[in-house]
């Protein structure tokens, strides 16, 4: 009963007598209600996962309107049986799903989900732990501490580097930018958490012309502006040019944040970290940040690590677990060498929050307070892979990308525009933008694989990103065949 609307109750501050009983509508055995919908969901999930090698990869775009209509029914007064809600949801959603976690999805930089990571994520949902604080859920906190420590060592960060679990690389970049902003302004005598940015010493952000847009968004959100910084020219692979970085750094004064990237989102190329470090360290007050949303994982392979450079030298770095570590959405990681700045930026205190002075409270390392226990899937992914398995998975992605690039390049109408140093290949057809676009369109319509389009240094290209753990040589061959078939059909059309 709506208390305020009750005519007997003009004064809503006095609780009206109500006809509702405390357990009105509560099932007799509420916890027995999980079994059927969860068992059904597990069955449906397994059917979906086992269909991944064979199902059409892209969602059917013609289904979008139908899906909206199917889902946008009026909400009934009476609730429905949970199991049939789940079964119907799965049936309705199916044609609108993309096999992003399948073996022939090469779009954006997506990645699949490892069995152990997905299963741990189910448990994280079932346990429903609010992972923000240590005291209420020491298990969630312990998983983050363990997984974080493994990652610091595996990726070669300085011992003691702090790790924050975020929703993705965008928020990991944001977390790092908030820490960087705190620290360079603190050194300039300004308390940005207390006094904000109005009247603060100007902070100069230095990034390359090919900085990822989410990095620019992070700068915008922390009030440093998306357009105000200095941009450094890149070379033909999209790497920051050292001569131009020197020129830019010479122009700076006062607090400086230099944001580089390991893994250009198109070419996969790495900014030359080891050469950049000494240039940044010459400045009196500078912070060096790395956006390594996917490229950072190269450091987990002893063979590929030299590409990344010495990560122990950086002040902060962002990456995604939901890309190349193949955990489910959503998990990003913010690594910050000295934790004081990130805690200054993220900490809060309130009388009702149990302070745990001896323990690490996860919310001091990321923007959110209440949040999902993301440490569990990361922990399970790493344990199920082991060191060798992680390195193999990363190396395999690179090997598949090179293999596909080589096979495609054997056709005289195909040109690979980048040096395939990592898991990214840029493929151009007939040296022609329109033909390239048409091949991308036909490949997506065909459904054998999914790859997107891009523009690389003025030239249209198809972008192949191999980030899933499950792509085999047979998948690579099947995909190459489908791409060449689309090329020949496009040429004939
Ligand atoms: C994907 C990506 C991001 C953004 O990551 P989200 O997880 O989507 O927030 C940032 N930088 C680079 C280089 C990326 O590839």
GROMACS .gro file of C-alpha atoms and ligand atoms in nm:
model
  508
    1UNK     CA    1   0.000   0.000   0.000
    2UNK     CA    2   0.127   0.347  -0.087
    3UNK     CA    3   0.153   0.520   0.249
    4UNK     CA    4   0.164   0.878   0.119
    5UNK     CA    5  -0.141   0.827  -0.106
    6UNK     CA    6  -0.351   0.682   0.172
    7UNK     CA    7  -0.625   0.938   0.256
    8UNK     CA    8  -0.619   0.818   0.615
    9UNK     CA    9  -0.262   0.933   0.638
   10UNK     CA   10  -0.217   1.304   0.562
   11UNK     CA   11   0.111   1.307   0.752
   12UNK     CA   12   0.338   1.064   0.566
   13UNK     CA   13   0.595   1.069   0.844
   14UNK     CA   14   0.359   0.855   1.049
   15UNK     CA   15   0.360   0.502   0.917
   16UNK     CA   16   0.004   0.402   0.835
   17UNK     CA   17  -0.129   0.064   0.933
   18UNK     CA   18  -0.099  -0.153   0.626
   19UNK     CA   19  -0.275  -0.459   0.498
   20UNK     CA   20   0.051  -0.592   0.357
   21UNK     CA   21   0.206  -0.865   0.565
   22UNK     CA   22   0.583  -0.876   0.595
   23UNK     CA   23   0.612  -1.191   0.388
   24UNK     CA   24   0.344  -1.110   0.130
   25UNK     CA   25   0.453  -1.252  -0.205
   26UNK     CA   26   0.756  -1.430  -0.061
   27UNK     CA   27   0.776  -1.793  -0.176
   28UNK     CA   28   0.755  -2.054   0.097
   29UNK     CA   29   1.109  -2.174   0.031
   30UNK     CA   30   1.282  -1.878  -0.138
   31UNK     CA   31   1.621  -2.042  -0.184
   32UNK     CA   32   1.480  -2.348  -0.355
   33UNK     CA   33   1.386  -2.105  -0.632
   34UNK     CA   34   1.741  -2.085  -0.765
   35UNK     CA   35   1.777  -2.444  -0.873
   36UNK     CA   36   1.555  -2.454  -1.181
   37UNK     CA   37   1.649  -2.123  -1.346
   38UNK     CA   38   2.019  -2.178  -1.279
   39UNK     CA   39   2.015  -2.536  -1.405
   40UNK     CA   40   1.832  -2.415  -1.715
   41UNK     CA   41   2.077  -2.127  -1.760
   42UNK     CA   42   2.371  -2.366  -1.732
   43UNK     CA   43   2.219  -2.594  -1.993
   44UNK     CA   44   2.146  -2.302  -2.230
   45UNK     CA   45   2.490  -2.152  -2.173
   46UNK     CA   46   2.657  -2.482  -2.258
   47UNK     CA   47   2.447  -2.520  -2.571
   48UNK     CA   48   2.556  -2.170  -2.675
   49UNK     CA   49   2.923  -2.224  -2.593
   50UNK     CA   50   2.931  -2.557  -2.775
   51UNK     CA   51   2.771  -2.394  -3.080
   52UNK     CA   52   3.048  -2.133  -3.106
   53UNK     CA   53   3.271  -2.316  -3.356
   54UNK     CA   54   2.981  -2.357  -3.600
   55UNK     CA   55   2.738  -2.074  -3.551
   56UNK     CA   56   2.725  -1.765  -3.768
   57UNK     CA   57   2.979  -1.526  -3.616
   58UNK     CA   58   2.813  -1.185  -3.658
   59UNK     CA   59   2.468  -1.103  -3.523
   60UNK     CA   60   2.205  -1.080  -3.793
   61UNK     CA   61   2.157  -0.703  -3.836
   62UNK     CA   62   1.814  -0.762  -3.990
   63UNK     CA   63   1.701  -0.901  -3.654
   64UNK     CA   64   1.756  -0.581  -3.457
   65UNK     CA   65   1.405  -0.445  -3.495
   66UNK     CA   66   1.243  -0.783  -3.438
   67UNK     CA   67   1.447  -0.825  -3.118
   68UNK     CA   68   1.343  -0.486  -2.987
   69UNK     CA   69   0.980  -0.565  -3.060
   70UNK     CA   70   1.005  -0.908  -2.896
   71UNK     CA   71   1.161  -0.768  -2.580
   72UNK     CA   72   0.965  -0.444  -2.554
   73UNK     CA   73   0.636  -0.604  -2.451
   74UNK     CA   74   0.426  -0.438  -2.180
   75UNK     CA   75   0.542  -0.553  -1.837
   76UNK     CA   76   0.273  -0.778  -1.692
   77UNK     CA   77   0.117  -0.719  -1.352
   78UNK     CA   78   0.187  -1.073  -1.240
   79UNK     CA   79   0.541  -1.204  -1.222
   80UNK     CA   80   0.646  -1.497  -1.440
   81UNK     CA   81   0.813  -1.821  -1.357
   82UNK     CA   82   1.191  -1.757  -1.341
   83UNK     CA   83   1.282  -2.066  -1.543
   84UNK     CA   84   1.052  -1.974  -1.830
   85UNK     CA   85   1.176  -1.613  -1.819
   86UNK     CA   86   1.528  -1.747  -1.867
   87UNK     CA   87   1.435  -1.993  -2.141
   88UNK     CA   88   1.243  -1.727  -2.334
   89UNK     CA   89   1.515  -1.467  -2.288
   90UNK     CA   90   1.772  -1.706  -2.433
   91UNK     CA   91   1.550  -1.794  -2.729
   92UNK     CA   92   1.473  -1.429  -2.802
   93UNK     CA   93   1.831  -1.308  -2.766
   94UNK     CA   94   1.994  -1.583  -2.971
   95UNK     CA   95   1.973  -1.431  -3.322
   96UNK     CA   96   2.094  -1.098  -3.185
   97UNK     CA   97   2.411  -1.239  -3.033
   98UNK     CA   98   2.755  -1.220  -3.189
   99UNK     CA   99   2.995  -1.509  -3.134
  100UNK     CA  100   3.252  -1.272  -2.986
  101UNK     CA  101   3.394  -1.549  -2.773
  102UNK     CA  102   3.414  -1.788  -3.066
  103UNK     CA  103   3.727  -1.886  -3.257
  104UNK     CA  104   3.669  -1.673  -3.568
  105UNK     CA  105   3.579  -1.337  -3.419
  106UNK     CA  106   3.852  -1.091  -3.515
  107UNK     CA  107   3.672  -0.763  -3.452
  108UNK     CA  108   3.796  -0.474  -3.235
  109UNK     CA  109   4.014  -0.637  -2.965
  110UNK     CA  110   3.767  -0.863  -2.794
  111UNK     CA  111   3.889  -1.198  -2.665
  112UNK     CA  112   3.680  -1.491  -2.548
  113UNK     CA  113   3.638  -1.637  -2.206
  114UNK     CA  114   3.840  -1.923  -2.062
  115UNK     CA  115   3.639  -2.206  -1.902
  116UNK     CA  116   3.780  -2.149  -1.552
  117UNK     CA  117   3.728  -1.773  -1.578
  118UNK     CA  118   3.365  -1.810  -1.686
  119UNK     CA  119   3.292  -2.064  -1.413
  120UNK     CA  120   3.451  -1.839  -1.150
  121UNK     CA  121   3.243  -1.551  -1.283
  122UNK     CA  122   2.927  -1.758  -1.232
  123UNK     CA  123   3.034  -1.816  -0.875
  124UNK     CA  124   3.108  -1.445  -0.833
  125UNK     CA  125   2.746  -1.380  -0.937
  126UNK     CA  126   2.608  -1.653  -0.712
  127UNK     CA  127   2.814  -1.537  -0.415
  128UNK     CA  128   2.705  -1.178  -0.489
  129UNK     CA  129   2.987  -1.026  -0.289
  130UNK     CA  130   3.017  -0.652  -0.281
  131UNK     CA  131   3.392  -0.644  -0.332
  132UNK     CA  132   3.456  -0.281  -0.241
  133UNK     CA  133   3.576  -0.346   0.113
  134UNK     CA  134   3.804  -0.600   0.271
  135UNK     CA  135   3.630  -0.667   0.602
  136UNK     CA  136   3.291  -0.789   0.470
  137UNK     CA  137   3.444  -1.014   0.204
  138UNK     CA  138   3.799  -1.120   0.278
  139UNK     CA  139   3.768  -1.390   0.009
  140UNK     CA  140   3.708  -1.141  -0.274
  141UNK     CA  141   3.986  -0.919  -0.141
  142UNK     CA  142   4.226  -1.214  -0.113
  143UNK     CA  143   4.160  -1.320  -0.474
  144UNK     CA  144   4.246  -0.968  -0.590
  145UNK     CA  145   4.559  -0.955  -0.379
  146UNK     CA  146   4.680  -1.292  -0.509
  147UNK     CA  147   4.592  -1.230  -0.875
  148UNK     CA  148   4.733  -0.878  -0.857
  149UNK     CA  149   5.063  -0.999  -0.715
  150UNK     CA  150   5.096  -1.266  -0.986
  151UNK     CA  151   5.028  -1.005  -1.254
  152UNK     CA  152   5.280  -0.757  -1.116
  153UNK     CA  153   5.544  -1.027  -1.133
  154UNK     CA  154   5.434  -1.182  -1.466
  155UNK     CA  155   5.427  -0.845  -1.644
  156UNK     CA  156   5.749  -0.722  -1.483
  157UNK     CA  157   5.621  -0.424  -1.285
  158UNK     CA  158   5.824  -0.291  -0.993
  159UNK     CA  159   5.770  -0.504  -0.680
  160UNK     CA  160   5.498  -0.352  -0.463
  161UNK     CA  161   5.310  -0.199  -0.757
  162UNK     CA  162   4.943  -0.162  -0.660
  163UNK     CA  163   4.665  -0.315  -0.868
  164UNK     CA  164   4.312  -0.180  -0.900
  165UNK     CA  165   4.033  -0.387  -1.055
  166UNK     CA  166   3.816  -0.169  -1.281
  167UNK     CA  167   3.545  -0.220  -1.540
  168UNK     CA  168   3.786  -0.192  -1.831
  169UNK     CA  169   4.087  -0.012  -1.971
  170UNK     CA  170   3.893   0.313  -2.001
  171UNK     CA  171   3.836   0.321  -1.626
  172UNK     CA  172   4.185   0.185  -1.561
  173UNK     CA  173   4.326   0.475  -1.765
  174UNK     CA  174   4.095   0.706  -1.571
  175UNK     CA  175   4.218   0.568  -1.238
  176UNK     CA  176   4.580   0.614  -1.345
  177UNK     CA  177   4.511   0.968  -1.467
  178UNK     CA  178   4.350   1.057  -1.134
  179UNK     CA  179   4.658   0.924  -0.951
  180UNK     CA  180   4.892   1.105  -1.192
  181UNK     CA  181   4.703   1.430  -1.154
  182UNK     CA  182   4.723   1.402  -0.776
  183UNK     CA  183   5.095   1.335  -0.773
  184UNK     CA  184   5.222   1.595  -1.021
  185UNK     CA  185   5.007   1.862  -0.858
  186UNK     CA  186   5.112   1.757  -0.507
  187UNK     CA  187   5.474   1.803  -0.612
  188UNK     CA  188   5.375   2.147  -0.744
  189UNK     CA  189   5.231   2.232  -0.402
  190UNK     CA  190   4.863   2.183  -0.488
  191UNK     CA  191   4.606   1.955  -0.325
  192UNK     CA  192   4.373   1.868  -0.613
  193UNK     CA  193   4.145   1.645  -0.406
  194UNK     CA  194   4.074   1.932  -0.164
  195UNK     CA  195   4.086   2.231  -0.397
  196UNK     CA  196   3.998   2.096  -0.741
  197UNK     CA  197   4.153   2.221  -1.061
  198UNK     CA  198   4.034   2.582  -1.057
  199UNK     CA  199   4.342   2.795  -0.999
  200UNK     CA  200   4.573   2.492  -1.000
  201UNK     CA  201   4.908   2.497  -1.181
  202UNK     CA  202   4.855   2.393  -1.544
  203UNK     CA  203   4.926   2.024  -1.612
  204UNK     CA  204   5.055   1.942  -1.959
  205UNK     CA  205   4.950   1.606  -2.100
  206UNK     CA  206   5.175   1.467  -2.372
  207UNK     CA  207   5.041   1.184  -2.591
  208UNK     CA  208   5.085   1.065  -2.947
  209UNK     CA  209   4.875   1.158  -3.248
  210UNK     CA  210   4.737   0.804  -3.231
  211UNK     CA  211   4.645   0.803  -2.863
  212UNK     CA  212   4.342   0.580  -2.806
  213UNK     CA  213   4.020   0.781  -2.778
  214UNK     CA  214   3.940   0.622  -2.442
  215UNK     CA  215   4.265   0.764  -2.307
  216UNK     CA  216   4.153   1.108  -2.425
  217UNK     CA  217   3.820   1.046  -2.252
  218UNK     CA  218   4.004   0.965  -1.928
  219UNK     CA  219   4.191   1.297  -1.956
  220UNK     CA  220   3.863   1.476  -2.017
  221UNK     CA  221   3.697   1.324  -1.713
  222UNK     CA  222   3.981   1.419  -1.478
  223UNK     CA  223   3.958   1.777  -1.605
  224UNK     CA  224   4.282   1.783  -1.802
  225UNK     CA  225   4.104   1.836  -2.133
  226UNK     CA  226   4.095   1.620  -2.440
  227UNK     CA  227   4.243   1.879  -2.672
  228UNK     CA  228   4.473   2.091  -2.459
  229UNK     CA  229   4.776   1.862  -2.439
  230UNK     CA  230   5.071   1.825  -2.673
  231UNK     CA  231   5.053   1.565  -2.947
  232UNK     CA  232   5.360   1.378  -3.065
  233UNK     CA  233   5.397   1.259  -3.426
  234UNK     CA  234   5.410   0.886  -3.501
  235UNK     CA  235   5.609   0.679  -3.750
  236UNK     CA  236   5.471   0.456  -4.025
  237UNK     CA  237   5.377   0.188  -3.768
  238UNK     CA  238   5.202   0.433  -3.536
  239UNK     CA  239   5.486   0.447  -3.281
  240UNK     CA  240   5.563   0.770  -3.099
  241UNK     CA  241   5.860   0.941  -3.271
  242UNK     CA  242   6.139   1.010  -3.025
  243UNK     CA  243   6.262   1.325  -3.200
  244UNK     CA  244   5.912   1.470  -3.183
  245UNK     CA  245   5.871   1.362  -2.821
  246UNK     CA  246   6.195   1.547  -2.735
  247UNK     CA  247   6.060   1.856  -2.908
  248UNK     CA  248   5.732   1.833  -2.717
  249UNK     CA  249   5.899   1.776  -2.380
  250UNK     CA  250   6.123   2.078  -2.442
  251UNK     CA  251   5.808   2.290  -2.467
  252UNK     CA  252   5.676   2.179  -2.129
  253UNK     CA  253   5.715   2.346  -1.792
  254UNK     CA  254   5.559   2.259  -1.457
  255UNK     CA  255   5.368   1.936  -1.402
  256UNK     CA  256   5.366   1.695  -1.697
  257UNK     CA  257   5.188   1.365  -1.766
  258UNK     CA  258   5.325   1.161  -2.056
  259UNK     CA  259   5.083   0.893  -2.180
  260UNK     CA  260   5.224   0.637  -2.420
  261UNK     CA  261   5.076   0.318  -2.557
  262UNK     CA  262   5.195  -0.037  -2.584
  263UNK     CA  263   4.983  -0.189  -2.858
  264UNK     CA  264   4.848   0.055  -3.117
  265UNK     CA  265   4.483  -0.037  -3.162
  266UNK     CA  266   4.528  -0.070  -3.539
  267UNK     CA  267   4.884  -0.190  -3.598
  268UNK     CA  268   4.966  -0.344  -3.258
  269UNK     CA  269   5.292  -0.143  -3.255
  270UNK     CA  270   5.460  -0.040  -2.930
  271UNK     CA  271   5.581   0.306  -2.838
  272UNK     CA  272   5.953   0.267  -2.756
  273UNK     CA  273   5.923   0.261  -2.377
  274UNK     CA  274   6.290   0.202  -2.296
  275UNK     CA  275   6.394   0.508  -2.498
  276UNK     CA  276   6.108   0.719  -2.365
  277UNK     CA  277   6.182   0.657  -1.995
  278UNK     CA  278   6.510   0.856  -1.978
  279UNK     CA  279   6.355   1.149  -2.167
  280UNK     CA  280   6.066   1.171  -1.921
  281UNK     CA  281   6.298   1.130  -1.621
  282UNK     CA  282   6.491   1.441  -1.726
  283UNK     CA  283   6.186   1.652  -1.642
  284UNK     CA  284   6.158   1.779  -1.285
  285UNK     CA  285   5.793   1.680  -1.235
  286UNK     CA  286   5.659   1.422  -1.477
  287UNK     CA  287   5.450   1.105  -1.458
  288UNK     CA  288   5.483   0.831  -1.720
  289UNK     CA  289   5.167   0.634  -1.799
  290UNK     CA  290   5.118   0.338  -2.034
  291UNK     CA  291   4.790   0.248  -2.205
  292UNK     CA  292   4.847  -0.122  -2.268
  293UNK     CA  293   4.486  -0.234  -2.297
  294UNK     CA  294   4.592  -0.542  -2.490
  295UNK     CA  295   4.961  -0.492  -2.577
  296UNK     CA  296   5.069  -0.512  -2.214
  297UNK     CA  297   5.008  -0.887  -2.226
  298UNK     CA  298   5.310  -0.924  -2.453
  299UNK     CA  299   5.512  -0.881  -2.134
  300UNK     CA  300   5.370  -1.211  -2.004
  301UNK     CA  301   5.562  -1.396  -2.276
  302UNK     CA  302   5.939  -1.417  -2.227
  303UNK     CA  303   5.974  -1.419  -2.604
  304UNK     CA  304   5.762  -1.107  -2.663
  305UNK     CA  305   5.857  -0.914  -2.349
  306UNK     CA  306   6.133  -0.712  -2.522
  307UNK     CA  307   5.860  -0.550  -2.736
  308UNK     CA  308   5.700  -0.401  -2.426
  309UNK     CA  309   6.016  -0.279  -2.257
  310UNK     CA  310   6.092  -0.233  -1.890
  311UNK     CA  311   5.755  -0.186  -1.725
  312UNK     CA  312   5.927  -0.157  -1.387
  313UNK     CA  313   6.014   0.200  -1.492
  314UNK     CA  314   5.662   0.334  -1.547
  315UNK     CA  315   5.450   0.519  -1.292
  316UNK     CA  316   5.124   0.365  -1.406
  317UNK     CA  317   4.977   0.132  -1.665
  318UNK     CA  318   4.629   0.023  -1.770
  319UNK     CA  319   4.524  -0.302  -1.928
  320UNK     CA  320   4.219  -0.520  -1.980
  321UNK     CA  321   4.168  -0.871  -1.853
  322UNK     CA  322   3.854  -0.902  -2.066
  323UNK     CA  323   4.059  -0.864  -2.384
  324UNK     CA  324   4.364  -1.085  -2.403
  325UNK     CA  325   4.350  -1.260  -2.067
  326UNK     CA  326   4.014  -1.395  -2.186
  327UNK     CA  327   3.809  -1.330  -1.874
  328UNK     CA  328   3.441  -1.241  -1.915
  329UNK     CA  329   3.334  -0.877  -1.914
  330UNK     CA  330   3.408  -0.664  -1.735
  331UNK     CA  331   3.757  -0.635  -1.594
  332UNK     CA  332   4.034  -0.382  -1.643
  333UNK     CA  333   4.347  -0.344  -1.433
  334UNK     CA  334   4.519  -0.027  -1.312
  335UNK     CA  335   4.882  -0.074  -1.207
  336UNK     CA  336   5.032   0.212  -1.007
  337UNK     CA  337   5.389   0.192  -0.886
  338UNK     CA  338   5.353   0.396  -0.568
  339UNK     CA  339   5.013   0.350  -0.420
  340UNK     CA  340   4.991   0.676  -0.223
  341UNK     CA  341   4.865   0.881  -0.522
  342UNK     CA  342   4.589   0.637  -0.616
  343UNK     CA  343   4.474   0.607  -0.257
  344UNK     CA  344   4.472   0.985  -0.228
  345UNK     CA  345   4.260   1.005  -0.542
  346UNK     CA  346   4.017   0.723  -0.460
  347UNK     CA  347   3.987   0.693  -0.082
  348UNK     CA  348   3.680   0.797   0.107
  349UNK     CA  349   3.587   0.768   0.472
  350UNK     CA  350   3.251   0.751   0.647
  351UNK     CA  351   3.139   0.657   0.994
  352UNK     CA  352   2.948   0.353   0.872
  353UNK     CA  353   3.234   0.213   0.663
  354UNK     CA  354   3.448  -0.028   0.862
  355UNK     CA  355   3.803   0.099   0.826
  356UNK     CA  356   4.054  -0.179   0.782
  357UNK     CA  357   4.385  -0.008   0.845
  358UNK     CA  358   4.587  -0.327   0.822
  359UNK     CA  359   4.419  -0.443   0.502
  360UNK     CA  360   4.388  -0.335   0.147
  361UNK     CA  361   4.039  -0.204   0.072
  362UNK     CA  362   3.979  -0.262  -0.301
  363UNK     CA  363   3.778   0.060  -0.339
  364UNK     CA  364   4.089   0.267  -0.267
  365UNK     CA  365   4.234   0.159  -0.600
  366UNK     CA  366   3.942   0.214  -0.839
  367UNK     CA  367   3.658   0.459  -0.899
  368UNK     CA  368   3.371   0.243  -0.776
  369UNK     CA  369   3.278   0.160  -0.423
  370UNK     CA  370   3.021  -0.120  -0.457
  371UNK     CA  371   3.122  -0.355  -0.728
  372UNK     CA  372   3.148  -0.704  -0.865
  373UNK     CA  373   3.415  -0.940  -0.728
  374UNK     CA  374   3.628  -0.927  -1.041
  375UNK     CA  375   3.924  -1.086  -0.871
  376UNK     CA  376   3.767  -1.433  -0.884
  377UNK     CA  377   3.764  -1.476  -1.264
  378UNK     CA  378   4.110  -1.321  -1.300
  379UNK     CA  379   4.244  -1.550  -1.030
  380UNK     CA  380   4.085  -1.857  -1.191
  381UNK     CA  381   4.205  -1.761  -1.541
  382UNK     CA  382   4.564  -1.729  -1.423
  383UNK     CA  383   4.561  -2.053  -1.226
  384UNK     CA  384   4.405  -2.249  -1.509
  385UNK     CA  385   4.664  -2.118  -1.755
  386UNK     CA  386   4.978  -2.118  -1.543
  387UNK     CA  387   5.276  -1.913  -1.655
  388UNK     CA  388   5.340  -2.129  -1.960
  389UNK     CA  389   4.974  -2.136  -2.062
  390UNK     CA  390   4.946  -1.759  -2.043
  391UNK     CA  391   5.259  -1.710  -2.254
  392UNK     CA  392   5.136  -1.974  -2.501
  393UNK     CA  393   4.797  -1.805  -2.537
  394UNK     CA  394   4.956  -1.467  -2.612
  395UNK     CA  395   5.212  -1.614  -2.850
  396UNK     CA  396   4.940  -1.817  -3.024
  397UNK     CA  397   4.736  -1.501  -3.094
  398UNK     CA  398   5.042  -1.345  -3.255
  399UNK     CA  399   5.118  -1.660  -3.452
  400UNK     CA  400   4.762  -1.678  -3.588
  401UNK     CA  401   4.773  -1.310  -3.692
  402UNK     CA  402   5.106  -1.361  -3.876
  403UNK     CA  403   4.983  -1.682  -4.035
  404UNK     CA  404   4.664  -1.518  -4.164
  405UNK     CA  405   4.856  -1.213  -4.289
  406UNK     CA  406   5.103  -1.432  -4.478
  407UNK     CA  407   4.833  -1.648  -4.633
  408UNK     CA  408   4.631  -1.346  -4.739
  409UNK     CA  409   4.934  -1.166  -4.877
  410UNK     CA  410   4.998  -1.458  -5.112
  411UNK     CA  411   4.709  -1.322  -5.320
  412UNK     CA  412   4.843  -1.048  -5.548
  413UNK     CA  413   4.539  -0.828  -5.477
  414UNK     CA  414   4.614  -0.822  -5.102
  415UNK     CA  415   4.850  -0.592  -4.918
  416UNK     CA  416   4.928  -0.606  -4.547
  417UNK     CA  417   4.973  -0.247  -4.433
  418UNK     CA  418   5.149  -0.302  -4.100
  419UNK     CA  419   5.441  -0.503  -3.967
  420UNK     CA  420   5.256  -0.780  -3.789
  421UNK     CA  421   5.450  -0.762  -3.462
  422UNK     CA  422   5.164  -0.865  -3.235
  423UNK     CA  423   4.806  -0.989  -3.285
  424UNK     CA  424   4.689  -0.720  -3.529
  425UNK     CA  425   4.694  -0.728  -3.909
  426UNK     CA  426   4.570  -0.453  -4.143
  427UNK     CA  427   4.461  -0.593  -4.477
  428UNK     CA  428   4.396  -0.387  -4.789
  429UNK     CA  429   4.238  -0.522  -5.108
  430UNK     CA  430   4.323  -0.411  -5.463
  431UNK     CA  431   4.486  -0.100  -5.316
  432UNK     CA  432   4.136   0.043  -5.329
  433UNK     CA  433   3.920   0.189  -5.050
  434UNK     CA  434   3.588   0.099  -5.211
  435UNK     CA  435   3.691  -0.259  -5.285
  436UNK     CA  436   3.830  -0.297  -4.931
  437UNK     CA  437   3.504  -0.172  -4.781
  438UNK     CA  438   3.309  -0.406  -5.003
  439UNK     CA  439   3.519  -0.705  -4.894
  440UNK     CA  440   3.462  -0.615  -4.528
  441UNK     CA  441   3.089  -0.588  -4.594
  442UNK     CA  442   3.076  -0.924  -4.769
  443UNK     CA  443   3.284  -1.095  -4.502
  444UNK     CA  444   3.050  -0.970  -4.231
  445UNK     CA  445   2.741  -1.074  -4.427
  446UNK     CA  446   2.884  -1.420  -4.496
  447UNK     CA  447   2.922  -1.494  -4.123
  448UNK     CA  448   3.213  -1.742  -4.136
  449UNK     CA  449   3.420  -1.488  -3.941
  450UNK     CA  450   3.384  -1.130  -3.829
  451UNK     CA  451   3.638  -0.856  -3.897
  452UNK     CA  452   3.585  -0.480  -3.900
  453UNK     CA  453   3.711  -0.199  -4.116
  454UNK     CA  454   3.943   0.089  -4.033
  455UNK     CA  455   4.147   0.362  -4.195
  456UNK     CA  456   4.521   0.335  -4.153
  457UNK     CA  457   4.730   0.639  -4.241
  458UNK     CA  458   4.478   0.742  -4.504
  459UNK     CA  459   4.417   0.394  -4.647
  460UNK     CA  460   4.105   0.184  -4.595
  461UNK     CA  461   4.178  -0.156  -4.444
  462UNK     CA  462   4.024  -0.463  -4.288
  463UNK     CA  463   4.137  -0.503  -3.930
  464UNK     CA  464   4.212  -0.851  -3.799
  465UNK     CA  465   4.267  -0.880  -3.426
  466UNK     CA  466   4.336  -1.222  -3.278
  467UNK     CA  467   4.258  -1.202  -2.909
  468UNK     CA  468   4.052  -1.514  -2.834
  469UNK     CA  469   4.213  -1.815  -2.670
  470UNK     CA  470   4.044  -2.073  -2.893
  471UNK     CA  471   4.145  -1.984  -3.251
  472UNK     CA  472   4.314  -2.278  -3.423
  473UNK     CA  473   4.510  -2.304  -3.745
  474UNK     CA  474   4.202  -2.459  -3.903
  475UNK     CA  475   3.995  -2.154  -3.801
  476UNK     CA  476   4.264  -1.929  -3.948
  477UNK     CA  477   4.258  -2.121  -4.277
  478UNK     CA  478   3.879  -2.128  -4.293
  479UNK     CA  479   3.877  -1.751  -4.233
  480UNK     CA  480   4.143  -1.679  -4.495
  481UNK     CA  481   3.942  -1.881  -4.747
  482UNK     CA  482   3.625  -1.688  -4.665
  483UNK     CA  483   3.806  -1.353  -4.698
  484UNK     CA  484   3.957  -1.444  -5.035
  485UNK     CA  485   3.620  -1.574  -5.153
  486UNK     CA  486   3.464  -1.239  -5.058
  487UNK     CA  487   3.746  -1.061  -5.242
  488UNK     CA  488   3.691  -1.255  -5.563
  489UNK     CA  489   3.315  -1.211  -5.546
  490UNK     CA  490   3.358  -0.839  -5.483
  491UNK     CA  491   3.589  -0.806  -5.781
  492UNK     CA  492   3.339  -0.984  -6.004
  493UNK     CA  493   3.041  -0.782  -5.884
  494LIG     C1  494   4.017  -0.138  -2.587
  494LIG     C2  495   4.115  -0.031  -2.561
  494LIG     C3  496   4.089   0.067  -2.464
  494LIG     C4  497   3.958   0.075  -2.391
  494LIG     O1  498   3.934  -0.040  -2.317
  494LIG     P1  499   3.788  -0.076  -2.262
  494LIG     O2  500   3.811  -0.203  -2.190
  494LIG     O3  501   3.701  -0.089  -2.382
  494LIG     O4  502   3.744   0.034  -2.173
  494LIG     C5  503   4.188   0.159  -2.439
  494LIG     N1  504   4.304   0.158  -2.507
  494LIG     C6  505   4.332   0.066  -2.602
  494LIG     C7  506   4.465   0.069  -2.672
  494LIG     C8  507   4.237  -0.031  -2.632
  494LIG     O5  508   4.264  -0.124  -2.725
   0.00000   0.00000   0.00000
